[in-house]
Coordinates of C-alpha atoms and ligand atoms in Angstrom, one line a residue:
M1 CA -18.3 24.5 -45.2
R2 CA -20.5 27.0 -42.8
Q3 CA -19.6 27.2 -39.6
F4 CA -20.8 28.5 -35.6
P5 CA -22.9 29.9 -34.5
H6 CA -24.7 29.4 -38.5
T7 CA -24.1 25.6 -38.4
R8 CA -25.4 24.1 -35.0
L9 CA -25.7 19.8 -35.5
R10 CA -27.8 20.0 -32.5
R11 CA -31.1 21.4 -33.7
L12 CA -32.0 18.3 -35.2
R13 CA -31.6 16.7 -32.2
A14 CA -34.1 18.9 -30.1
V15 CA -36.4 16.4 -30.0
P16 CA -37.7 12.5 -30.3
A17 CA -39.4 13.4 -34.1
L18 CA -36.9 14.5 -35.1
R19 CA -34.6 12.7 -34.0
E20 CA -36.1 9.5 -36.0
L21 CA -36.4 12.0 -39.4
V22 CA -33.2 12.1 -40.0
L23 CA -32.4 8.6 -38.7
E24 CA -29.5 7.2 -40.7
T25 CA -30.1 3.7 -40.1
R26 CA -32.6 2.2 -38.6
L27 CA -33.5 -1.6 -37.7
S28 CA -36.0 -4.3 -38.8
A29 CA -36.5 -6.9 -37.4
R30 CA -36.7 -8.2 -41.3
D31 CA -33.2 -7.9 -41.4
F32 CA -32.3 -10.2 -38.8
I33 CA -31.0 -14.5 -39.4
Y34 CA -31.4 -16.4 -36.2
P35 CA -29.6 -19.3 -36.1
I36 CA -31.0 -22.2 -33.9
F37 CA -29.1 -25.4 -32.7
V38 CA -31.1 -28.1 -33.2
V39 CA -29.9 -32.0 -30.4
E40 CA -30.9 -34.8 -31.3
Q41 CA -30.7 -35.5 -28.3
P42 CA -33.7 -34.5 -26.6
E43 CA -31.6 -35.0 -23.0
S44 CA -29.4 -32.7 -24.5
A45 CA -31.5 -30.1 -25.2
G46 CA -32.7 -26.6 -23.3
A47 CA -30.6 -23.7 -22.2
V48 CA -26.7 -23.0 -23.0
A49 CA -24.6 -22.0 -19.7
S50 CA -22.8 -20.1 -22.0
M51 CA -25.9 -17.9 -23.8
P52 CA -28.2 -16.6 -21.6
G53 CA -31.1 -16.3 -23.7
V54 CA -30.7 -19.1 -26.4
E55 CA -31.6 -22.8 -26.0
R56 CA -31.1 -26.4 -27.5
Q57 CA -34.1 -27.3 -29.6
T58 CA -35.6 -30.3 -30.2
L59 CA -37.2 -31.8 -33.5
D60 CA -40.3 -31.5 -31.9
S61 CA -38.8 -28.4 -30.4
L62 CA -38.1 -26.5 -33.9
P63 CA -41.6 -25.9 -35.0
G64 CA -42.6 -24.2 -32.5
M65 CA -39.9 -22.0 -32.6
I66 CA -40.1 -21.6 -36.7
E67 CA -43.6 -20.5 -35.5
R68 CA -42.4 -17.8 -33.2
V69 CA -39.2 -16.5 -35.5
A70 CA -42.2 -15.9 -37.8
E71 CA -44.8 -14.1 -35.6
R72 CA -41.8 -12.0 -35.2
R73 CA -40.9 -10.9 -39.1
I74 CA -37.5 -12.3 -38.8
S75 CA -37.1 -13.0 -42.4
A76 CA -34.4 -16.3 -42.0
V77 CA -32.2 -19.3 -39.1
M78 CA -29.5 -20.1 -39.2
L79 CA -29.8 -24.5 -38.4
F80 CA -27.3 -26.1 -37.5
G81 CA -27.6 -29.3 -36.1
I82 CA -25.5 -31.5 -33.0
P83 CA -25.7 -35.2 -33.7
R84 CA -25.8 -38.4 -31.2
R85 CA -23.3 -39.8 -33.3
K86 CA -19.9 -38.4 -34.6
D87 CA -17.0 -39.3 -37.1
A88 CA -13.8 -39.5 -38.0
G89 CA -16.0 -38.7 -42.1
A90 CA -19.3 -36.5 -40.6
S91 CA -21.2 -39.2 -42.7
Q92 CA -23.7 -36.9 -39.9
A93 CA -23.1 -34.5 -41.6
W94 CA -26.1 -35.6 -45.2
A95 CA -26.8 -39.0 -43.7
A96 CA -31.1 -39.0 -45.2
E97 CA -31.9 -40.1 -40.8
G98 CA -29.1 -37.8 -39.5
V99 CA -30.0 -35.0 -36.9
I100 CA -29.5 -32.1 -39.5
V101 CA -31.0 -33.1 -42.2
R102 CA -34.2 -34.0 -40.7
A103 CA -34.0 -30.1 -39.1
I104 CA -34.0 -29.3 -42.5
E105 CA -37.3 -30.9 -43.9
R106 CA -38.9 -30.4 -40.7
A107 CA -37.9 -25.9 -40.6
R108 CA -38.7 -26.3 -44.2
R109 CA -42.9 -27.0 -43.4
A110 CA -43.0 -24.9 -40.5
A111 CA -41.4 -22.0 -42.1
G112 CA -43.5 -21.7 -45.3
T113 CA -43.4 -19.2 -47.8
A114 CA -42.4 -17.0 -44.0
V115 CA -39.2 -17.2 -42.9
A116 CA -36.7 -18.8 -45.5
V117 CA -34.3 -22.1 -44.1
I118 CA -30.8 -21.6 -44.2
A119 CA -28.3 -24.8 -43.7
D120 CA -24.7 -24.4 -42.7
V121 CA -22.3 -26.5 -43.8
C122 CA -19.8 -27.7 -42.6
L123 CA -18.1 -30.5 -40.7
C124 CA -16.6 -29.7 -37.3
E125 CA -20.2 -30.0 -35.1
Y126 CA -20.0 -33.8 -37.0
T127 CA -16.9 -35.3 -37.0
D128 CA -15.0 -36.5 -33.4
H129 CA -12.1 -34.7 -33.7
G130 CA -13.9 -30.9 -33.6
H131 CA -12.7 -30.6 -36.6
C132 CA -14.3 -28.4 -39.3
G133 CA -13.3 -31.2 -42.6
I134 CA -11.1 -34.4 -43.3
L135 CA -8.1 -35.2 -41.9
R136 CA -4.8 -37.1 -43.3
Q137 CA -1.7 -36.5 -41.6
E138 CA -3.6 -34.5 -38.7
R139 CA -4.2 -31.5 -40.6
I140 CA -7.1 -31.0 -43.0
D141 CA -7.8 -32.6 -46.5
N142 CA -8.5 -29.1 -48.5
D143 CA -9.8 -31.3 -51.5
A144 CA -11.5 -34.3 -49.4
T145 CA -13.4 -32.3 -48.1
L146 CA -14.9 -31.1 -50.3
E147 CA -16.1 -33.7 -51.9
I148 CA -18.1 -33.9 -48.2
L149 CA -19.5 -30.6 -48.2
A150 CA -20.0 -31.0 -51.6
K151 CA -23.1 -34.2 -51.1
A152 CA -24.0 -32.6 -47.2
S153 CA -24.9 -29.1 -49.8
A154 CA -27.3 -31.4 -51.7
A155 CA -28.8 -33.2 -49.2
Y156 CA -29.4 -29.7 -47.4
A157 CA -31.7 -28.1 -50.9
Q158 CA -33.3 -31.8 -51.4
A159 CA -34.6 -31.7 -47.6
G160 CA -35.7 -28.0 -48.4
A161 CA -33.0 -25.8 -47.6
D162 CA -33.2 -22.1 -49.1
V163 CA -30.3 -21.5 -48.9
V164 CA -26.4 -23.5 -47.7
A165 CA -23.8 -21.7 -46.1
P166 CA -20.9 -22.7 -46.1
S167 CA -18.6 -22.1 -42.5
G168 CA -15.5 -23.7 -43.1
M169 CA -13.5 -21.6 -45.1
M170 CA -12.1 -24.7 -47.5
D171 CA -10.7 -23.3 -50.8
G172 CA -12.8 -23.8 -53.6
M173 CA -16.1 -24.7 -51.4
V174 CA -18.2 -22.5 -53.2
G175 CA -17.0 -23.5 -56.8
A176 CA -17.5 -27.3 -55.3
I177 CA -20.9 -26.6 -53.9
R178 CA -22.3 -24.5 -57.0
G179 CA -21.9 -27.0 -59.0
A180 CA -23.2 -30.1 -56.9
L181 CA -26.6 -27.7 -56.6
D182 CA -26.2 -27.8 -59.9
A183 CA -25.7 -31.4 -60.5
A184 CA -28.7 -32.6 -58.8
G185 CA -30.7 -29.6 -60.3
R186 CA -30.8 -27.4 -57.6
T187 CA -30.5 -24.1 -59.5
D188 CA -32.7 -21.8 -57.6
T189 CA -31.0 -23.1 -54.0
S190 CA -28.9 -20.1 -52.7
I191 CA -24.8 -20.2 -51.3
L192 CA -24.3 -16.9 -48.7
S193 CA -20.6 -18.2 -47.6
Y194 CA -19.2 -17.2 -44.8
A195 CA -16.1 -16.0 -46.8
V196 CA -15.0 -14.2 -44.6
K197 CA -14.5 -15.8 -41.1
Y198 CA -11.1 -15.1 -38.5
A199 CA -10.2 -17.2 -36.4
S200 CA -11.4 -15.7 -33.7
A201 CA -11.4 -16.7 -29.9
F202 CA -15.5 -15.2 -29.9
Y203 CA -17.0 -18.1 -30.9
G204 CA -15.8 -19.7 -27.0
P205 CA -19.6 -20.1 -26.4
F206 CA -20.8 -21.2 -28.6
R207 CA -18.4 -24.1 -29.6
D208 CA -20.1 -25.5 -26.4
A209 CA -23.0 -25.1 -28.2
A210 CA -22.2 -26.5 -31.2
E211 CA -19.8 -29.5 -29.3
C212 CA -17.6 -28.4 -31.7
A213 CA -14.0 -27.1 -30.1
P214 CA -11.5 -29.2 -31.9
K215 CA -9.7 -32.0 -29.8
H216 CA -6.0 -30.7 -30.9
G217 CA -5.1 -27.3 -32.3
D218 CA -7.1 -24.6 -33.6
R219 CA -8.2 -23.9 -36.8
R220 CA -5.8 -20.9 -37.7
S221 CA -4.9 -23.4 -41.4
H222 CA -7.7 -22.5 -42.8
Q223 CA -10.0 -19.2 -40.2
M224 CA -8.1 -16.0 -41.4
D225 CA -6.3 -13.9 -39.5
P226 CA -7.2 -10.8 -37.3
G227 CA -4.6 -8.6 -38.4
N228 CA -5.4 -9.4 -42.2
A229 CA -7.7 -7.1 -44.5
R230 CA -7.0 -7.5 -48.0
E231 CA -7.2 -10.7 -47.3
A232 CA -11.2 -10.9 -46.8
L233 CA -11.2 -8.9 -50.0
A234 CA -9.4 -12.1 -51.9
E235 CA -12.0 -14.7 -49.7
V236 CA -14.7 -13.0 -51.4
E237 CA -13.4 -11.7 -55.3
L238 CA -13.4 -15.7 -55.2
D239 CA -16.8 -16.4 -53.1
I240 CA -18.4 -14.3 -56.2
A241 CA -16.5 -15.7 -59.2
E242 CA -17.8 -19.4 -57.6
G243 CA -20.9 -18.4 -57.2
A244 CA -21.8 -17.6 -54.1
D245 CA -24.9 -15.2 -54.0
M246 CA -24.4 -13.1 -50.3
V247 CA -21.1 -13.1 -48.5
M248 CA -20.8 -13.4 -45.0
V249 CA -17.6 -11.7 -42.7
K250 CA -17.4 -12.8 -38.8
P251 CA -17.8 -12.1 -36.4
A252 CA -19.4 -8.8 -36.6
M253 CA -18.3 -6.1 -33.7
P254 CA -14.4 -6.6 -34.2
Y255 CA -14.7 -6.4 -38.1
L256 CA -16.7 -3.1 -39.3
D257 CA -14.2 -2.3 -41.0
V258 CA -13.6 -5.4 -43.1
V259 CA -18.1 -4.5 -43.1
R260 CA -17.1 -1.4 -44.3
C261 CA -14.1 -2.6 -46.8
V262 CA -15.8 -5.2 -48.6
R263 CA -19.1 -3.1 -48.8
E264 CA -17.4 -0.2 -51.0
A265 CA -15.9 -2.6 -52.9
H266 CA -18.2 -4.9 -54.2
S267 CA -21.7 -2.8 -54.2
S268 CA -23.5 -5.2 -55.8
V269 CA -23.1 -8.5 -53.8
P270 CA -25.6 -9.0 -50.6
I271 CA -23.3 -9.1 -47.4
A272 CA -23.9 -10.5 -44.4
A273 CA -22.2 -10.2 -40.9
Y274 CA -22.2 -12.5 -38.2
Q275 CA -22.5 -11.0 -34.0
V276 CA -21.1 -14.3 -33.0
S277 CA -21.4 -16.1 -30.0
G278 CA -18.9 -14.5 -27.9
E279 CA -20.0 -10.3 -29.0
Y280 CA -24.2 -11.7 -27.4
S281 CA -22.5 -13.3 -24.0
M282 CA -20.1 -10.8 -23.8
I283 CA -23.5 -8.1 -23.4
K284 CA -25.2 -11.2 -21.3
A285 CA -22.5 -11.1 -18.7
A286 CA -21.9 -7.1 -18.5
S287 CA -25.5 -6.7 -18.1
A288 CA -26.1 -9.8 -14.9
K289 CA -24.3 -8.1 -13.9
G290 CA -25.4 -4.1 -14.1
W291 CA -22.8 -3.0 -15.6
I292 CA -24.1 -2.2 -19.7
D293 CA -28.0 -1.5 -19.6
E294 CA -29.2 -4.4 -21.9
R295 CA -31.2 -3.5 -24.2
R296 CA -29.9 -0.2 -25.4
A297 CA -25.7 -1.7 -26.1
A298 CA -27.5 -4.7 -28.0
M299 CA -29.1 -2.1 -30.5
E300 CA -26.2 -0.1 -30.2
A301 CA -24.0 -3.4 -31.1
L302 CA -26.6 -4.5 -34.0
T303 CA -27.7 -0.4 -35.4
G304 CA -23.2 -0.1 -35.8
I305 CA -23.1 -3.9 -37.8
K306 CA -25.9 -2.5 -40.2
R307 CA -24.3 1.2 -40.1
A308 CA -21.2 -0.8 -41.8
G309 CA -22.9 -1.7 -45.1
A310 CA -24.1 -5.1 -44.0
D311 CA -27.4 -6.0 -45.3
A312 CA -28.5 -9.7 -42.6
I313 CA -27.3 -9.7 -39.2
L314 CA -27.0 -13.1 -37.7
T315 CA -27.6 -12.8 -34.5
Y316 CA -28.6 -14.7 -30.9
Y317 CA -29.9 -11.5 -30.2
A318 CA -33.2 -11.8 -33.3
L319 CA -35.6 -13.0 -30.8
E320 CA -35.4 -9.7 -28.4
A321 CA -34.8 -7.5 -31.0
A322 CA -37.3 -7.8 -32.3
E323 CA -39.8 -8.2 -29.7
W324 CA -38.1 -4.9 -28.8
L325 CA -37.9 -3.3 -32.4
I326 CA -42.0 -2.6 -31.9
A327 CA -42.3 -2.4 -28.2
Ligands
LIG401 C1 -18.4 -23.5 -38.2 C2 -19.0 -22.5 -36.9 C3 -18.0 -22.5 -35.7 C4 -19.5 -20.8 -35.6 C5 -20.0 -20.8 -36.4 N1 -20.0 -21.9 -37.9 C6 -17.7 -21.9 -34.9 C7 -16.1 -22.1 -35.3 O1 -15.6 -21.9 -36.4 O2 -15.8 -22.5 -34.2 C8 -19.1 -19.5 -34.4 C9 -20.7 -18.9 -34.5 C10 -20.7 -17.7 -32.8 O3 -19.9 -18.5 -32.6 O4 -21.2 -17.9 -32.5 N2 -20.0 -24.9 -37.8

């Protein structure tokens, strides 16, 4: 090891051009996936109080939003549907006239080949009890839920989704979905599995935006315990074996070590990390109080996620960050 005074690491930090030259991690709008909430009832559209800067879209405003995403050269959108009617069987998750299927169709037309359309696949926005699956005596019936997830995924692929992204942490969900896609002749539809999703307090603001808080209980019977990392590798292995094309770790910032673990254990699978609603809203809230510099804090958080090993980043900052990257 060379030592001081021979080695002076400050030399390459002396001027901006040199710092740029040796920069190891460079964010690009191409890394981003922008999550979009689409409401069925136009009266419910507009600002989300707990997520400043996020606006819920209607089916009619969605194409305009997709154009903004395309103009900023963001690679993809992740669509979440919020139906007018919810029921125990989550029928609006797959109904042909349901909000999410129609949103995918409209997004597909607006996106062309410029933006990839990803559809979140979970039942919590569509069930009247807010749980991520079909309940049997207060517990989620894993295998009964798989049938609905499979049906919904096939409908989303049919509607034009390039990628379906199951987020419900049901065992066997990727296999069930891959089977349904193949059976529907959709062998080219990708699966981005929320393989490693923790039972996190950082989803709080999202549950307002997506109206999907469980009416009773919590999600700890299927989402992972924050203390576990080896288990994350088991989840990823299973999902890859079942046919996932890409895997996600979520949330991002409290789990950057997990992103790195997955990256090292699976050198070839693309990894996405989700900077979730709580991560976003914390930066928004602290900067609104003048406690941190929003732009620098947001870019630092996103850079950290990429440096940890994520290829793609889901972020509500996508539009703003894309502008900051060219400004
Ligand atoms: C479930 C889902 C959730 C998020 C994405 N998909 C919420 C949950 O599991 O409770 C959270 C995203 C965020 O907080 O930004 N459909």
